[in-house]
Each structure stands twice: as C-alpha cells, then as structure tokens.
Coordinates of C-alpha atoms in Angstrom, one line a residue:
M1 CA -12.9 -3.5 14.0
P2 CA -10.8 -4.1 11.2
Q3 CA -12.3 -6.2 8.0
K4 CA -12.5 -9.8 7.8
P5 CA -9.9 -11.2 5.9
P6 CA -11.3 -13.8 3.1
D7 CA -12.2 -17.4 3.2
G8 CA -9.4 -19.7 2.7
A9 CA -7.4 -23.1 2.7
A10 CA -6.2 -24.1 6.0
P11 CA -1.9 -23.8 5.4
P12 CA 0.9 -26.2 6.6
D13 CA 2.4 -25.5 10.1
D14 CA 5.9 -25.2 8.1
G15 CA 4.3 -22.4 5.8
V16 CA 5.9 -24.6 3.1
L17 CA 4.9 -23.7 -0.6
P18 CA 4.0 -25.9 -3.8
A19 CA 7.3 -26.8 -5.1
A20 CA 6.0 -24.7 -8.4
A21 CA 5.4 -22.0 -6.7
L22 CA 8.8 -21.7 -6.1
T23 CA 9.9 -22.3 -9.7
E24 CA 9.0 -18.6 -9.8
L25 CA 10.7 -16.7 -7.6
A26 CA 13.8 -16.4 -9.9
E27 CA 11.3 -15.2 -12.5
R28 CA 10.5 -11.9 -11.1
P29 CA 11.3 -9.6 -8.4
F30 CA 11.3 -10.4 -4.6
G31 CA 10.0 -7.6 -2.5
V32 CA 9.3 -7.9 1.5
Y33 CA 5.9 -6.2 3.3
I34 CA 6.5 -5.6 7.3
H35 CA 3.0 -5.0 8.8
V36 CA 3.6 -2.8 12.0
P37 CA 0.4 -2.9 13.4
Y38 CA 0.5 -0.2 16.3
C39 CA -0.7 3.2 16.4
A40 CA -1.3 5.6 18.8
A41 CA -4.9 6.2 18.2
R42 CA -7.2 5.1 15.5
C43 CA -8.4 7.1 12.9
G44 CA -12.1 7.2 12.6
Y45 CA -11.9 6.0 9.4
C46 CA -9.4 3.4 9.2
D47 CA -10.1 -0.1 9.0
F48 CA -6.8 -1.5 8.8
N49 CA -5.3 -4.4 10.7
T50 CA -4.0 -2.4 13.6
Y51 CA -4.1 -1.7 17.7
T52 CA -3.6 0.9 19.8
A53 CA -2.1 0.0 23.7
A54 CA -5.4 0.2 25.1
D55 CA -6.7 -2.7 23.0
L56 CA -3.9 -4.8 23.8
G57 CA -4.2 -4.0 28.0
G58 CA -0.9 -1.9 27.1
A59 CA 1.4 -4.7 26.4
L60 CA 2.4 -5.1 22.8
V61 CA 2.9 -9.2 22.5
S62 CA 2.1 -11.6 24.5
S63 CA 4.9 -13.8 27.3
V64 CA 6.2 -16.2 24.9
G65 CA 10.1 -15.7 24.9
L66 CA 10.0 -13.4 22.2
T67 CA 10.2 -9.7 23.6
T68 CA 9.7 -7.2 20.9
F69 CA 8.0 -6.8 17.4
V70 CA 11.3 -6.8 15.7
D71 CA 12.1 -10.5 17.6
I72 CA 8.7 -11.7 16.9
A73 CA 9.1 -10.7 13.0
G74 CA 12.9 -12.1 12.9
A75 CA 11.5 -15.5 13.5
E76 CA 8.8 -15.2 10.9
I77 CA 11.7 -13.8 8.0
R78 CA 13.6 -17.2 9.5
L79 CA 10.7 -18.8 8.5
A80 CA 10.2 -17.9 5.0
R81 CA 14.0 -18.5 4.3
R82 CA 13.6 -22.0 5.3
V83 CA 10.7 -22.0 3.2
L84 CA 12.0 -20.1 0.3
G85 CA 15.3 -21.4 0.3
E86 CA 17.6 -20.2 -2.5
V87 CA 15.5 -17.1 -3.7
G88 CA 17.8 -16.7 -6.8
R89 CA 18.0 -12.8 -6.3
P90 CA 18.5 -10.4 -4.0
V91 CA 15.5 -8.5 -2.4
S92 CA 15.0 -5.3 -4.5
T93 CA 12.2 -3.7 -2.2
I94 CA 11.1 -3.6 1.5
F95 CA 8.1 -1.5 2.9
L96 CA 6.9 -0.7 5.9
G97 CA 3.7 -0.1 6.6
G98 CA 0.7 0.1 9.3
G99 CA -0.1 0.9 11.3
T100 CA 2.4 4.0 12.3
P101 CA 5.8 2.0 12.4
T102 CA 7.8 4.8 13.3
L103 CA 6.4 4.0 16.6
L104 CA 9.2 1.9 17.1
S105 CA 12.7 2.9 17.8
P106 CA 15.1 4.0 15.5
A107 CA 17.3 1.1 16.9
D108 CA 14.4 -1.4 16.2
L109 CA 13.7 -0.4 12.9
A110 CA 17.5 0.0 12.0
R111 CA 17.7 -4.3 12.6
L112 CA 14.5 -4.9 10.4
P113 CA 16.6 -3.9 6.8
R114 CA 19.6 -6.0 8.3
L115 CA 17.1 -8.8 9.3
I116 CA 15.7 -9.0 5.7
A117 CA 19.5 -8.4 4.2
D118 CA 21.3 -11.5 6.2
E119 CA 18.6 -13.9 4.7
F120 CA 18.1 -12.9 1.8
G121 CA 20.5 -10.6 0.6
L122 CA 19.4 -6.7 -0.4
A123 CA 19.9 -5.4 -3.7
A124 CA 22.5 -2.6 -4.4
D125 CA 19.7 -0.6 -5.4
A126 CA 17.0 -1.5 -3.2
E127 CA 14.2 1.1 -2.4
V128 CA 13.6 0.7 1.4
T129 CA 10.4 3.0 2.9
T130 CA 8.5 2.9 5.9
E131 CA 5.0 5.3 6.2
A132 CA 5.1 7.6 9.2
N133 CA 2.9 10.0 10.6
P134 CA 4.0 13.4 10.6
E135 CA 3.9 13.4 14.5
S136 CA 5.8 10.5 14.9
V137 CA 9.3 11.8 14.2
D138 CA 11.4 13.8 14.9
P139 CA 15.0 15.2 13.4
A140 CA 17.3 12.8 14.8
Q141 CA 15.1 10.2 14.3
L142 CA 14.6 10.7 10.6
E143 CA 18.4 10.6 10.1
Q144 CA 18.8 7.6 11.8
L145 CA 16.8 5.8 9.5
R146 CA 18.5 7.2 7.0
A147 CA 21.6 5.8 7.8
A148 CA 20.2 2.3 8.7
G149 CA 19.2 2.4 4.8
Y150 CA 15.8 3.4 4.2
T151 CA 15.9 5.4 1.0
R152 CA 12.2 6.3 0.7
I153 CA 9.8 7.7 3.2
S154 CA 5.8 8.1 3.2
F155 CA 4.0 10.5 5.4
G156 CA 0.5 10.5 5.8
M157 CA -0.5 14.7 5.5
Q158 CA -4.4 13.5 4.2
S159 CA -5.2 17.1 4.4
D160 CA -3.9 21.0 4.9
R161 CA -7.4 22.2 6.5
P162 CA -7.4 21.8 10.3
H163 CA -11.2 21.4 10.5
V164 CA -11.0 18.1 7.8
L165 CA -7.7 16.6 9.8
A166 CA -10.5 17.0 12.6
A167 CA -13.2 14.9 10.6
L168 CA -10.5 12.4 9.8
D169 CA -9.1 12.2 13.1
R170 CA -5.8 12.7 12.6
R171 CA -3.7 14.3 15.0
H172 CA -1.0 16.6 13.8
T173 CA -1.2 19.8 12.6
P174 CA -1.0 20.9 8.7
G175 CA 2.3 23.4 9.9
R176 CA 3.8 19.7 10.9
V177 CA 4.4 18.2 7.6
S178 CA 6.1 21.1 6.1
E179 CA 8.5 20.4 9.2
V180 CA 9.0 16.9 8.6
M181 CA 9.5 17.5 4.9
R182 CA 12.4 19.3 5.8
W183 CA 14.0 17.3 8.4
A184 CA 13.5 14.6 6.0
R185 CA 15.2 16.2 3.1
K186 CA 18.3 17.7 5.6
A187 CA 18.3 14.0 6.6
G188 CA 18.9 13.0 3.3
F189 CA 16.2 11.2 2.2
E190 CA 16.2 10.3 -1.7
Q191 CA 12.4 10.0 -1.9
V192 CA 9.6 11.9 -0.2
S193 CA 6.5 11.1 -0.2
L194 CA 2.8 12.6 0.6
D195 CA -0.2 10.9 1.1
L196 CA -3.4 12.7 0.6
I197 CA -7.3 11.7 1.3
Y198 CA -10.2 13.9 -0.3
G199 CA -13.7 13.6 0.0
A200 CA -13.9 14.2 3.8
P201 CA -16.9 15.0 5.7
G202 CA -16.7 19.2 5.6
E203 CA -14.3 19.5 3.0
S204 CA -15.3 21.7 0.4
D205 CA -13.8 22.0 -3.3
A206 CA -12.0 25.1 -2.3
D207 CA -10.4 23.0 0.9
W208 CA -9.2 20.1 -1.2
L209 CA -7.4 22.5 -3.3
A210 CA -5.5 24.2 -0.7
S211 CA -4.4 21.0 0.5
L212 CA -3.4 20.1 -3.0
R213 CA -1.5 23.3 -3.7
A214 CA 0.3 23.1 0.0
A215 CA 1.1 19.4 -0.6
V216 CA 3.0 20.1 -4.7
D217 CA 4.6 23.8 -2.5
L218 CA 6.1 21.5 -0.2
G219 CA 8.1 19.5 -3.1
P220 CA 7.6 15.5 -2.5
D221 CA 8.8 13.7 -5.1
H222 CA 5.3 11.7 -5.0
V223 CA 2.1 11.9 -4.3
S224 CA -1.0 9.7 -3.4
A225 CA -4.4 10.5 -3.7
Y226 CA -7.3 8.7 -2.4
A227 CA -11.0 8.9 -2.4
L228 CA -12.3 8.3 1.3
T229 CA -14.5 5.2 1.8
V230 CA -16.6 4.5 4.7
E231 CA -15.8 1.0 5.9
D232 CA -18.1 -1.4 7.8
G233 CA -17.3 -1.6 11.5
T234 CA -15.4 2.0 11.9
K235 CA -15.9 5.0 13.6
L236 CA -17.0 6.8 10.4
A237 CA -19.3 4.2 9.5
R238 CA -21.2 4.2 12.7
R239 CA -21.7 8.3 12.5
V240 CA -23.1 8.2 8.7
R241 CA -25.1 5.6 9.8
R242 CA -26.8 7.8 12.7
G243 CA -26.8 10.5 10.2
E244 CA -24.2 12.9 12.1
L245 CA -22.0 12.9 8.6
L246 CA -22.6 12.6 5.0
E247 CA -21.5 10.0 2.9
P248 CA -19.2 11.2 0.4
D249 CA -21.3 11.8 -2.9
D250 CA -19.9 9.7 -6.5
D251 CA -19.8 12.7 -8.3
L252 CA -17.8 15.4 -6.0
L253 CA -15.1 12.1 -5.7
A254 CA -15.2 12.6 -9.2
D255 CA -15.1 16.0 -9.4
R256 CA -11.9 16.0 -6.7
Y257 CA -9.5 13.2 -9.0
V258 CA -10.1 15.4 -11.9
L259 CA -8.7 18.6 -9.9
A260 CA -6.0 16.7 -8.4
D261 CA -5.1 15.5 -11.5
E262 CA -5.2 19.0 -13.2
V263 CA -3.1 20.4 -10.4
L264 CA -0.1 17.7 -9.4
G265 CA 0.0 17.5 -13.1
A266 CA 0.7 20.9 -13.3
A267 CA 3.1 20.6 -11.1
G268 CA 5.5 18.1 -12.9
L269 CA 4.1 15.0 -11.0
A270 CA 2.7 12.5 -13.7
N271 CA 0.3 10.0 -13.1
Y272 CA 1.6 6.5 -13.4
E273 CA -0.8 4.7 -11.6
V274 CA -4.5 5.3 -10.9
S275 CA -4.2 7.1 -7.8
N276 CA -0.4 7.8 -7.7
W277 CA 1.5 10.4 -9.3
A278 CA 5.5 10.9 -9.1
R279 CA 7.7 13.5 -10.1
D280 CA 10.0 10.8 -12.0
P281 CA 9.9 7.2 -13.3
A282 CA 12.8 7.1 -10.0
A283 CA 10.4 8.3 -7.6
R284 CA 7.8 5.8 -8.5
C285 CA 7.0 3.6 -5.7
Q286 CA 8.6 0.4 -7.0
H287 CA 7.5 -2.2 -4.1
N288 CA 3.7 -1.0 -5.1
L289 CA 4.6 -1.5 -8.9
G290 CA 5.8 -5.2 -7.7
Y291 CA 1.8 -5.4 -6.5
W292 CA 0.7 -4.8 -9.5
R293 CA 2.7 -6.3 -11.7
G294 CA 2.0 -9.8 -10.1
D295 CA 5.6 -9.7 -8.8
N296 CA 6.2 -11.9 -5.3
W297 CA 6.4 -10.6 -2.1
W298 CA 6.2 -12.3 1.5
G299 CA 4.4 -9.9 3.8
F300 CA 5.9 -10.3 7.8
G301 CA 3.3 -9.1 10.5
P302 CA 0.1 -9.6 11.9
G303 CA -2.6 -10.0 9.0
A304 CA -0.1 -9.0 6.1
H305 CA -0.4 -10.6 2.9
S306 CA 1.8 -12.7 0.6
H307 CA 2.0 -13.4 -2.8
V308 CA 4.6 -15.9 -4.5
G309 CA 4.3 -18.4 -7.6
G310 CA 0.6 -17.7 -7.9
V311 CA 0.2 -19.1 -4.1
R312 CA -1.7 -16.3 -1.8
W313 CA -1.7 -16.7 1.9
W314 CA -2.4 -14.1 4.9
N315 CA -1.2 -14.5 8.9
V316 CA -3.3 -14.4 11.6
R317 CA -4.4 -10.7 13.1
H318 CA -4.1 -10.4 16.4
P319 CA -0.7 -9.5 17.9
A320 CA -1.1 -12.2 20.4
E321 CA -1.8 -14.7 18.2
Y322 CA 0.9 -14.1 15.9
A323 CA 3.4 -14.1 18.7
A324 CA 1.9 -17.1 20.5
R325 CA 2.5 -19.3 16.5
L326 CA 6.1 -18.3 16.1
G327 CA 6.9 -19.3 19.4
A328 CA 5.6 -22.0 19.3
G329 CA 8.2 -22.5 15.7
R330 CA 4.6 -22.6 13.7
S331 CA 3.8 -20.9 10.5
P332 CA 1.3 -17.1 11.5
A333 CA -0.4 -17.9 8.2
A334 CA -4.2 -18.4 8.8
A335 CA -4.9 -19.1 5.6
R336 CA -4.0 -19.6 1.9
E337 CA -5.2 -19.8 -1.5
E338 CA -3.6 -21.4 -5.1
L339 CA -4.5 -19.6 -8.1
D340 CA -5.5 -21.6 -11.3
P341 CA -4.3 -19.9 -14.5
D342 CA -7.2 -18.0 -15.0
T343 CA -7.6 -16.4 -11.9
R344 CA -4.1 -15.3 -12.4
R345 CA -5.1 -13.6 -15.9
V346 CA -8.1 -11.9 -14.6
E347 CA -5.6 -10.5 -11.7
R348 CA -3.3 -9.0 -14.0
I349 CA -6.2 -7.3 -16.0
M350 CA -7.5 -5.7 -13.0
L351 CA -3.8 -5.0 -11.5
G352 CA -2.2 -3.8 -15.4
V353 CA -5.4 -1.5 -16.6
R354 CA -4.3 0.3 -13.6
L355 CA -0.6 1.6 -14.7
A356 CA -0.4 4.4 -16.7
E357 CA 2.0 1.8 -18.7
G358 CA -0.6 -0.3 -20.1
L359 CA -2.0 -3.7 -19.8
A360 CA -0.2 -5.8 -22.7
F361 CA -3.4 -6.2 -25.4
D362 CA -2.9 -10.0 -26.1
E363 CA -4.0 -10.2 -22.1
L364 CA -7.1 -10.5 -23.2
D365 CA -9.2 -13.2 -25.0
E366 CA -11.6 -11.9 -28.0
P367 CA -14.5 -10.3 -26.6
G368 CA -11.7 -8.5 -24.5
R369 CA -10.3 -7.2 -27.2
A370 CA -13.7 -6.2 -28.7
A371 CA -14.5 -4.4 -25.1
A372 CA -11.2 -2.7 -25.6
R373 CA -12.0 -1.2 -28.8
D374 CA -15.5 -0.3 -27.6
L375 CA -14.1 1.3 -24.8
A376 CA -11.7 3.3 -26.7
R377 CA -14.4 4.3 -28.8
S378 CA -16.4 6.0 -25.6
G379 CA -13.3 7.7 -24.6
L380 CA -12.6 5.0 -21.9
V381 CA -9.2 3.8 -23.4
E382 CA -6.2 5.6 -25.8
P383 CA -7.4 4.6 -29.0
G384 CA -3.8 5.5 -29.6
G385 CA -2.3 2.8 -27.0
L386 CA -4.8 -0.1 -28.4
E387 CA -2.8 1.0 -32.4
S388 CA 0.9 0.3 -30.5
D389 CA -0.8 -3.1 -28.4
V390 CA -1.9 -1.8 -25.4
V391 CA -4.3 -1.1 -23.0
R392 CA -3.9 2.2 -21.3
L393 CA -6.9 4.6 -19.6
T394 CA -7.8 8.0 -20.5
R395 CA -8.5 10.2 -17.3
R396 CA -11.9 9.3 -17.5
G397 CA -11.0 5.9 -17.8
R398 CA -9.7 6.2 -14.6
L399 CA -12.5 7.5 -13.2
L400 CA -14.2 4.6 -14.0
T401 CA -12.1 1.9 -13.8
D402 CA -14.1 -1.0 -12.0
T403 CA -16.4 -0.9 -15.5
V404 CA -13.3 -0.7 -17.5
V405 CA -12.3 -4.1 -15.6
R406 CA -15.5 -5.4 -15.9
A407 CA -16.1 -4.8 -19.8
L408 CA -12.3 -6.4 -20.3
L409 CA -13.5 -9.4 -18.4
A410 CA -17.0 -10.2 -19.6
D411 CA -17.7 -13.2 -21.4

C-alpha cells in the first residue's frame, strides 16, 4: 500500500485559507499540480498513491454524479478559485503526475489546462508538463497533447537493460523509449525529459553505464536520475525481506551517482538540482523549481499536496472518497498544517541547498554559517560560493546532502 500521509489538523469543509496565506499569492509564482492516480499495473518499487482497475473493482470513480476524473478534478479547480479569489498573477506551471496521466484520453488531457486557464489564467510562457510511461502513448496522442498546449513531456525510461526493467516490473522494452522520443520531437514538444533509476537488483556498473549512454544518445533536454529506495509496503520490500533480492548498497549508489554526473555532464547536461540535469536553463523543470524555491502551488487529485503562503495540506487518498467529497460540495483536503516562521526557514534551507544556484548565506543563523565554513573546509561546500555569500554543494556534498543539512541546522 502507498505510504501513510503525515498527521495534521482537520481543515474546514469549504477549504478556506487564513487571510495571511492569501496575501502571499501575488508575491511568488503560482503553479498547479494534478495527480492522476491510475496505472495499468503497479511497479514493484512504487509507493505512490496509485490504483489499478483491479484495485478499484474495474471502476475509476464512485457514482456521485461526477462521471470522469476530469469532471471531478474540475470541481476541485472551481473550489480552488473560490478559496483563492484573485491570485494576482496567472498560473506559471502545470504538471500532471501520477500514476500514468496518459491513461486519460487525449480529449480529457486537453481539458485540464483549459480548466485551469478558465479559472486562473495561464501565463503566455507557461510550462505545461505531463509524465508518461513509454507504452502509454502513440504518435497521434502526442500530436494531440502538443496541440492542446503541453510544452514538456517526461518519459519514465528507468533503464535500458531488459533484465533491470524486469526487476523493476516495468512493462516497456528499451527500444520503445527511442520510438516515443522520436514521436515527441515530431509532434513539436519543446522539452523532452527522461527519468532513470539506479541501484535496481541485478543491475551492474556496466548496465548503469549502458543506460546512461542510451539516454544521452536519445538527445533529451533533461534527465532525472534517482537512487532506488526500498519503501515499506511495496512488492520490492517484501522480496527484500524474504531474501529474494538484495537491498541497494549505499556505497554502490554513491558510485552510480558519480558516474551519472560524469556521463551526463560530458554530454552537455548540467546538474541544477541534486537529482536533475538540464541541457540549458530553459530546459530546467520550472514546476519543480517552484517546489525547491518555496513557491505557491495547488495540488489537485487524490492524495495531492498543496502549499499556499505557509499553509500546507493534502487531499484524501482514495479516488472514491475524493469524488464523494467534491460531489457533496466539500473540500477533499484530509488535513493541513500552518508552518511557523522557523519551520519555513528550515524548509528553505533543506530545499534550497539542493539547488546548484545555491542557498543564500543570510538564510543561516550564526551556528549555521560557522558550519558552512567547516563544510567548505571538508570539501562538501564550494569555498568560492561562500565568498559570494552563497552555499553551494560540491559533487561530494551532493552525495551527502542530508549530512550537510543537519550541520547547517545544528544549534
């Protein structure tokens, strides 16, 4: 089962936010995340809030007068408009994640950006992204998505080795990624991204190098590379617990990360966040940058998380309960928390230090500044950055991000 959400206070049924939170809306970019929680099959390592048709008894939503996922999400979009009022600026990014958003029909996928634009307005240069599994798209669908205003697509490649894909319970073959990349370019997508996973059971150093080279040869604008984690409740965790598979070794994962940085960097993809590389600044994922910079966003869909002006909340997780709440005119939020100034500062440090642009030195208190100088002497923080009042991680520092954060926040 997917991981349990955090605890929080009960939110009001109408979703109303404190006035202080709303005053921040015009001060920072506003993004939209839409969680499409449906998958054709669940990968063994995945603990995201996703459901197959079998999980839902063959039906995607309960019978509450709302007939499709987009109709239901549309009800939450209209609720958000009532709660937020005049945002003060148009939406700058839309990101569809999941799950597998491209299991929705092209017509439904085209409706979602229109619903957002109708309620909030959409910036002329807005980044509109959808994730996609390689087996879930075809040339006609990609052309329809591009015509509907999607500017960016992110394919879950994960690996180029068939036995590694099998260990991850992925359905596509390596050759399929090359096809979908070609189709996306022909359809006119401005930005195409690939996701990779390293450290899977049975993956060798040679396998990982082959996957990196295959990804680079496809000419993506952006690559995300994530270490495999064994999450409680997943099929992978059960197999590890039974001794059928070995849990990834930390030293091995560190070596794989270094190799990724070397290969991707040599191919002209620069690291701009610990796990992300881009061809140039325009290819960076603007939506995710909003998370790391502490911007405002509303997450629509079952289990989606939101943040506006220091208030964070998360929706009920099951699609049927999500639909029932909105069908009854209630907010789908399960719980929320109001972040105090100190918590917000801690989060700015935790997230900001991950970015290659660095963390402003004045975000740190005096013990944190002393720690940053020590970290520079230890080779985890760039000394040159500190001279410009910015805390920037070295490659070794990126490998030990948690260690760096703990040191910067220590009293």
